[in-house]
Structures are given as structure tokens and as C-alpha cells.
Amino acid sequence: MKRIFALSLLVVSGAVIAGDTGGDEPPRNKPFVMVDTSMEKDAQYSGSLATEYVNANLTMGVKTPSKTEYSVKVGGSQKDKYSGNDELSNNIELKIKQSFDIGTFFLPYVALRLGEKFNYTATHFTHYAFDAGLKVPMTEKLALDVGVRFRNAFNAIDYSGNAIDYRSTRFHAMALYDFDKSNTIGLRYTQSDSKNYSEERKGWRIHYQRNY
């Protein structure tokens, strides 16, 4: 746990100092900040995607000229109190993402994540994820991002000593709109599948990103 926080501080520090290389030395690293909020519902239940889960996150990071992205995300989630299971949880996550310019109209990417979750129903546990996807420009300002994420956890145990199955495979489709080089908004739909339904959800997320 201490190592995750230490790495997080390194990422944030890098994002702060990497924005200017000094003098006329192109290209430079580009810090960014993103805020997002989302609503999810357990996929096995029928009905609208109201507020089964409400999530909010803050992400800070830096993009390098080689299309590598380093970031740290902190946030929280609340399960809808009207469902009878009012739960709070917090999460911190490190992410390394690499995009590849392969000379085509789309941009493939892969990512690796490592995080720590603090859950109302469990002691904190470490989780990891692998992402892969494509960013497809539609117009000069509009792009479509589609991809998949596999996520699991190391020894997730609740307070009763029972194992928590955190495995899930999530698919997403997201529209991205660039107001200009510094400001982007995104709207994303996700659907997760898991073996025992515990992480099987559908949801919508909206985010705003500021690039420096």
C-alpha cells in the first residue's frame, strides 16, 4: 500500500514539473487533469440506469511525445441508499497507457493499471487491470473510442473472511469532442460481465479533460 502511494506521488510530481522542458527544446511532455462522474446499475436487474452506483474521480497525469501516458486516479463510489445497501468505497489507481501510431486512420492503445480499493464490505485490497482499444477520428474535433478491460484483484477478502470475486471484463464505447487543443469532453457507455454477477454492470460516464 505504501508503495502505491509513493508511486502516485511520483506520477503527480512528474505531471507538475514536466509541462515545460525549458528553452526551445521540442517536443515536451504535456500534463493533464481530468474529472469524471458516472452512474452504474447491476446488469442482472431490469429497469433504468438510475443511480444504483454513483462514482466521481479526479485524474492527474502526463503524456510524453512517444504517446506514453502516466496517470494517477483517486475517487469514490456510493451505492444508492434507496437500494437498501448504502455502501461507500474509495479507490486510488496508477495507470500506464501506450498508444501506437501505425500509419492508419485509427490509433490502437494498451494500458496497465494497479490500484487499491477501500470498501465498506471489505478490508482494502489491491487490484489490477489490462486495457486494449482503438481511437477512431470521425471529424477534426470528434472521435470514437472503443475498447475492453479485464480486471481482477489480489486476495480480496471481506470482513467475514470470505473471498470477493473481483473479476470482470468490461466493454466500452466513448464519444470524444475536442473544443480545442486544451479542452475535451467525453461520454462513455460501459457494460461489464463477470462470472458470478458481482461485477456485472451497465453504466454511463461523462468527463472533462484539461490539457496543458
mmCIF file of C-alpha atoms in Angstrom:
data_model
loop_
_atom_site.group_PDB
_atom_site.id
_atom_site.type_symbol
_atom_site.label_atom_id
_atom_site.label_comp_id
_atom_site.label_asym_id
_atom_site.label_seq_id
_atom_site.Cartn_x
_atom_site.Cartn_y
_atom_site.Cartn_z
ATOM 1 C CA MET A 1 0.000 0.000 0.000
ATOM 2 C CA LYS A 2 2.760 2.433 0.902
ATOM 3 C CA ARG A 3 4.449 1.692 -2.422
ATOM 4 C CA ILE A 4 1.270 2.574 -4.334
ATOM 5 C CA PHE A 5 1.051 5.937 -2.580
ATOM 6 C CA ALA A 6 4.742 6.578 -3.210
ATOM 7 C CA LEU A 7 4.367 5.818 -6.907
ATOM 8 C CA SER A 8 1.303 8.069 -7.013
ATOM 9 C CA LEU A 9 3.313 10.963 -5.621
ATOM 10 C CA LEU A 10 5.984 10.380 -8.258
ATOM 11 C CA VAL A 11 3.407 10.468 -11.049
ATOM 12 C CA VAL A 12 1.808 13.670 -9.760
ATOM 13 C CA SER A 13 5.204 15.312 -9.266
ATOM 14 C CA GLY A 14 6.183 14.339 -12.800
ATOM 15 C CA ALA A 15 2.982 15.834 -14.179
ATOM 16 C CA VAL A 16 3.669 19.119 -12.404
ATOM 17 C CA ILE A 17 7.289 19.565 -13.485
ATOM 18 C CA ALA A 18 7.080 18.009 -16.952
ATOM 19 C CA GLY A 19 4.991 20.679 -18.591
ATOM 20 C CA ASP A 20 7.947 22.758 -19.785
ATOM 21 C CA THR A 21 11.323 21.462 -20.866
ATOM 22 C CA GLY A 22 12.766 24.966 -20.904
ATOM 23 C CA GLY A 23 14.157 26.980 -23.805
ATOM 24 C CA ASP A 24 13.295 25.876 -27.329
ATOM 25 C CA GLU A 25 13.517 22.136 -26.846
ATOM 26 C CA PRO A 26 10.633 20.469 -28.696
ATOM 27 C CA PRO A 27 8.770 18.306 -28.121
ATOM 28 C CA ARG A 28 7.691 18.461 -24.494
ATOM 29 C CA ASN A 29 5.686 16.357 -22.062
ATOM 30 C CA LYS A 30 2.108 17.539 -21.580
ATOM 31 C CA PRO A 31 0.378 17.368 -18.176
ATOM 32 C CA PHE A 32 -3.383 16.935 -17.975
ATOM 33 C CA VAL A 33 -6.170 16.891 -15.385
ATOM 34 C CA MET A 34 -9.473 15.062 -15.777
ATOM 35 C CA VAL A 35 -12.648 14.945 -13.678
ATOM 36 C CA ASP A 36 -15.429 12.439 -14.279
ATOM 37 C CA THR A 37 -18.694 11.248 -12.837
ATOM 38 C CA SER A 38 -20.653 8.127 -13.710
ATOM 39 C CA MET A 39 -23.809 6.203 -12.895
ATOM 40 C CA GLU A 40 -23.952 2.394 -12.973
ATOM 41 C CA LYS A 41 -26.550 -0.290 -12.330
ATOM 42 C CA ASP A 42 -26.211 -4.005 -11.677
ATOM 43 C CA ALA A 43 -26.704 -5.510 -15.121
ATOM 44 C CA GLN A 44 -28.729 -8.515 -13.962
ATOM 45 C CA TYR A 45 -31.548 -6.248 -12.755
ATOM 46 C CA SER A 46 -34.066 -4.776 -15.153
ATOM 47 C CA GLY A 47 -35.057 -1.121 -15.177
ATOM 48 C CA SER A 48 -33.408 2.169 -15.980
ATOM 49 C CA LEU A 49 -29.802 3.083 -15.275
ATOM 50 C CA ALA A 50 -30.719 5.459 -12.473
ATOM 51 C CA THR A 51 -28.302 5.744 -9.556
ATOM 52 C CA GLU A 52 -27.500 2.218 -8.377
ATOM 53 C CA TYR A 53 -23.871 3.350 -8.089
ATOM 54 C CA VAL A 54 -22.604 6.937 -8.311
ATOM 55 C CA ASN A 55 -18.879 7.436 -8.927
ATOM 56 C CA ALA A 56 -16.643 10.507 -9.036
ATOM 57 C CA ASN A 57 -12.919 10.634 -9.837
ATOM 58 C CA LEU A 58 -10.007 13.018 -10.281
ATOM 59 C CA THR A 59 -7.131 12.011 -12.579
ATOM 60 C CA MET A 60 -3.783 13.766 -12.967
ATOM 61 C CA GLY A 61 -1.090 12.701 -15.364
ATOM 62 C CA VAL A 62 1.342 13.460 -18.148
ATOM 63 C CA LYS A 63 1.585 12.496 -21.832
ATOM 64 C CA THR A 64 5.013 12.084 -23.429
ATOM 65 C CA PRO A 65 5.983 12.775 -27.061
ATOM 66 C CA SER A 66 6.234 8.993 -27.577
ATOM 67 C CA LYS A 67 2.479 8.678 -26.828
ATOM 68 C CA THR A 68 3.037 7.143 -23.401
ATOM 69 C CA GLU A 69 0.691 8.320 -20.660
ATOM 70 C CA TYR A 70 1.330 8.104 -16.906
ATOM 71 C CA SER A 71 -1.503 8.982 -14.533
ATOM 72 C CA VAL A 72 -2.923 8.549 -11.048
ATOM 73 C CA LYS A 73 -6.649 8.498 -10.305
ATOM 74 C CA VAL A 74 -8.353 8.989 -6.937
ATOM 75 C CA GLY A 75 -12.065 8.766 -6.381
ATOM 76 C CA GLY A 76 -15.044 7.387 -4.560
ATOM 77 C CA SER A 77 -18.217 5.416 -5.145
ATOM 78 C CA GLN A 78 -21.540 5.279 -3.320
ATOM 79 C CA LYS A 79 -24.132 2.581 -3.783
ATOM 80 C CA ASP A 80 -27.625 4.026 -3.907
ATOM 81 C CA LYS A 81 -29.097 4.295 -0.422
ATOM 82 C CA TYR A 82 -32.534 3.584 -1.848
ATOM 83 C CA SER A 83 -31.404 0.087 -2.833
ATOM 84 C CA GLY A 84 -31.100 -0.869 0.842
ATOM 85 C CA ASN A 85 -27.326 -1.329 0.563
ATOM 86 C CA ASP A 86 -25.860 2.100 1.139
ATOM 87 C CA GLU A 87 -22.113 1.489 0.710
ATOM 88 C CA LEU A 88 -19.150 3.829 0.381
ATOM 89 C CA SER A 89 -15.789 2.951 -1.119
ATOM 90 C CA ASN A 90 -12.652 4.814 -2.164
ATOM 91 C CA ASN A 91 -10.049 3.926 -4.743
ATOM 92 C CA ILE A 92 -6.593 5.006 -5.894
ATOM 93 C CA GLU A 93 -5.196 3.737 -9.185
ATOM 94 C CA LEU A 94 -1.997 4.085 -11.203
ATOM 95 C CA LYS A 95 -2.128 3.728 -14.985
ATOM 96 C CA ILE A 96 0.411 3.435 -17.799
ATOM 97 C CA LYS A 97 -1.052 3.729 -21.291
ATOM 98 C CA GLN A 98 0.756 3.379 -24.612
ATOM 99 C CA SER A 99 -0.757 4.465 -27.936
ATOM 100 C CA PHE A 100 0.711 3.332 -31.252
ATOM 101 C CA ASP A 101 0.908 5.382 -34.437
ATOM 102 C CA ILE A 102 0.873 2.604 -37.059
ATOM 103 C CA GLY A 103 0.195 4.818 -40.043
ATOM 104 C CA THR A 104 -3.553 4.172 -40.238
ATOM 105 C CA PHE A 105 -6.566 6.384 -39.586
ATOM 106 C CA PHE A 106 -7.112 4.790 -36.151
ATOM 107 C CA LEU A 107 -4.852 4.752 -33.080
ATOM 108 C CA PRO A 108 -4.611 1.469 -31.114
ATOM 109 C CA TYR A 109 -3.589 1.504 -27.443
ATOM 110 C CA VAL A 110 -2.910 -0.773 -24.474
ATOM 111 C CA ALA A 111 -2.817 0.071 -20.780
ATOM 112 C CA LEU A 112 -1.859 -1.448 -17.435
ATOM 113 C CA ARG A 113 -3.402 -0.380 -14.116
ATOM 114 C CA LEU A 114 -2.654 -1.074 -10.455
ATOM 115 C CA GLY A 115 -4.902 0.166 -7.677
ATOM 116 C CA GLU A 116 -6.039 -0.102 -4.071
ATOM 117 C CA LYS A 117 -9.716 -0.229 -3.086
ATOM 118 C CA PHE A 118 -11.127 0.621 0.340
ATOM 119 C CA ASN A 119 -14.573 -0.931 0.594
ATOM 120 C CA TYR A 120 -17.311 -0.726 3.200
ATOM 121 C CA THR A 121 -17.763 -4.503 2.989
ATOM 122 C CA ALA A 122 -14.081 -5.467 2.881
ATOM 123 C CA THR A 123 -10.648 -4.650 4.122
ATOM 124 C CA HIS A 124 -8.659 -2.803 1.482
ATOM 125 C CA PHE A 125 -7.299 -4.895 -1.381
ATOM 126 C CA THR A 126 -5.076 -4.422 -4.421
ATOM 127 C CA HIS A 127 -6.457 -4.850 -7.928
ATOM 128 C CA TYR A 128 -5.004 -4.815 -11.428
ATOM 129 C CA ALA A 129 -6.358 -4.345 -14.947
ATOM 130 C CA PHE A 130 -5.355 -4.615 -18.594
ATOM 131 C CA ASP A 131 -6.919 -2.432 -21.292
ATOM 132 C CA ALA A 132 -6.847 -2.507 -25.090
ATOM 133 C CA GLY A 133 -8.713 -0.353 -27.571
ATOM 134 C CA LEU A 134 -8.866 1.880 -30.626
ATOM 135 C CA LYS A 135 -9.341 5.604 -31.004
ATOM 136 C CA VAL A 136 -11.012 6.390 -34.331
ATOM 137 C CA PRO A 137 -11.199 10.036 -35.554
ATOM 138 C CA MET A 138 -14.602 10.812 -37.063
ATOM 139 C CA THR A 139 -14.112 14.522 -37.806
ATOM 140 C CA GLU A 140 -11.464 17.110 -36.945
ATOM 141 C CA LYS A 141 -12.938 17.504 -33.450
ATOM 142 C CA LEU A 142 -14.923 14.294 -32.870
ATOM 143 C CA ALA A 143 -13.521 10.811 -32.200
ATOM 144 C CA LEU A 144 -14.829 7.401 -31.167
ATOM 145 C CA ASP A 145 -13.006 5.243 -28.606
ATOM 146 C CA VAL A 146 -13.890 1.537 -28.283
ATOM 147 C CA GLY A 147 -12.136 -0.997 -26.101
ATOM 148 C CA VAL A 148 -12.126 -3.735 -23.494
ATOM 149 C CA ARG A 149 -10.787 -4.006 -19.933
ATOM 150 C CA PHE A 150 -10.012 -7.135 -17.903
ATOM 151 C CA ARG A 151 -9.798 -6.563 -14.127
ATOM 152 C CA ASN A 152 -9.067 -8.785 -11.133
ATOM 153 C CA ALA A 153 -7.779 -8.475 -7.565
ATOM 154 C CA PHE A 154 -5.116 -9.955 -5.302
ATOM 155 C CA ASN A 155 -6.651 -11.757 -2.307
ATOM 156 C CA ALA A 156 -9.806 -9.650 -1.937
ATOM 157 C CA ILE A 157 -11.341 -10.721 1.401
ATOM 158 C CA ASP A 158 -14.337 -9.239 3.233
ATOM 159 C CA TYR A 159 -14.575 -8.740 6.996
ATOM 160 C CA SER A 160 -16.076 -12.209 7.422
ATOM 161 C CA GLY A 161 -13.076 -13.809 5.760
ATOM 162 C CA ASN A 162 -14.910 -14.655 2.544
ATOM 163 C CA ALA A 163 -13.189 -14.221 -0.796
ATOM 164 C CA ILE A 164 -14.508 -11.452 -3.066
ATOM 165 C CA ASP A 165 -14.651 -12.298 -6.762
ATOM 166 C CA TYR A 166 -13.499 -9.048 -8.388
ATOM 167 C CA ARG A 167 -13.000 -10.472 -11.887
ATOM 168 C CA SER A 168 -14.759 -8.705 -14.728
ATOM 169 C CA THR A 169 -14.470 -7.996 -18.427
ATOM 170 C CA ARG A 170 -15.748 -4.567 -19.441
ATOM 171 C CA PHE A 171 -16.504 -3.251 -22.916
ATOM 172 C CA HIS A 172 -16.855 0.443 -23.674
ATOM 173 C CA ALA A 173 -17.780 2.857 -26.452
ATOM 174 C CA MET A 174 -17.000 6.543 -25.958
ATOM 175 C CA ALA A 175 -17.519 9.731 -27.941
ATOM 176 C CA LEU A 176 -14.785 12.387 -27.502
ATOM 177 C CA TYR A 177 -15.162 16.010 -28.535
ATOM 178 C CA ASP A 178 -12.245 18.473 -28.604
ATOM 179 C CA PHE A 179 -13.351 22.064 -28.101
ATOM 180 C CA ASP A 180 -9.732 22.990 -28.783
ATOM 181 C CA LYS A 181 -6.254 21.586 -28.022
ATOM 182 C CA SER A 182 -6.725 22.205 -24.304
ATOM 183 C CA ASN A 183 -10.303 21.145 -23.564
ATOM 184 C CA THR A 184 -12.019 17.803 -24.226
ATOM 185 C CA ILE A 185 -15.269 16.241 -23.073
ATOM 186 C CA GLY A 186 -16.256 12.591 -23.321
ATOM 187 C CA LEU A 187 -19.400 10.499 -22.965
ATOM 188 C CA ARG A 188 -18.901 6.766 -22.417
ATOM 189 C CA TYR A 189 -21.191 3.718 -22.203
ATOM 190 C CA THR A 190 -19.864 0.584 -20.487
ATOM 191 C CA GLN A 191 -21.056 -2.963 -19.946
ATOM 192 C CA SER A 192 -19.242 -5.388 -17.642
ATOM 193 C CA ASP A 193 -19.517 -9.162 -17.490
ATOM 194 C CA SER A 194 -18.392 -11.305 -14.558
ATOM 195 C CA LYS A 195 -18.617 -14.976 -13.674
ATOM 196 C CA ASN A 196 -20.823 -14.639 -10.602
ATOM 197 C CA TYR A 197 -22.608 -11.358 -11.467
ATOM 198 C CA SER A 198 -20.955 -9.437 -8.589
ATOM 199 C CA GLU A 199 -19.198 -7.043 -11.015
ATOM 200 C CA GLU A 200 -21.693 -7.271 -13.876
ATOM 201 C CA ARG A 201 -22.881 -3.716 -14.548
ATOM 202 C CA LYS A 202 -24.029 -1.221 -17.147
ATOM 203 C CA GLY A 203 -23.224 2.460 -16.881
ATOM 204 C CA TRP A 204 -22.719 5.921 -18.344
ATOM 205 C CA ARG A 205 -19.815 8.275 -17.635
ATOM 206 C CA ILE A 206 -19.141 11.880 -18.578
ATOM 207 C CA HIS A 207 -15.730 13.512 -18.191
ATOM 208 C CA TYR A 208 -13.916 16.780 -18.789
ATOM 209 C CA GLN A 209 -10.176 16.885 -19.502
ATOM 210 C CA ARG A 210 -7.880 19.905 -19.409
ATOM 211 C CA ASN A 211 -4.596 19.553 -21.310
ATOM 212 C CA TYR A 212 -1.652 21.859 -20.589
#
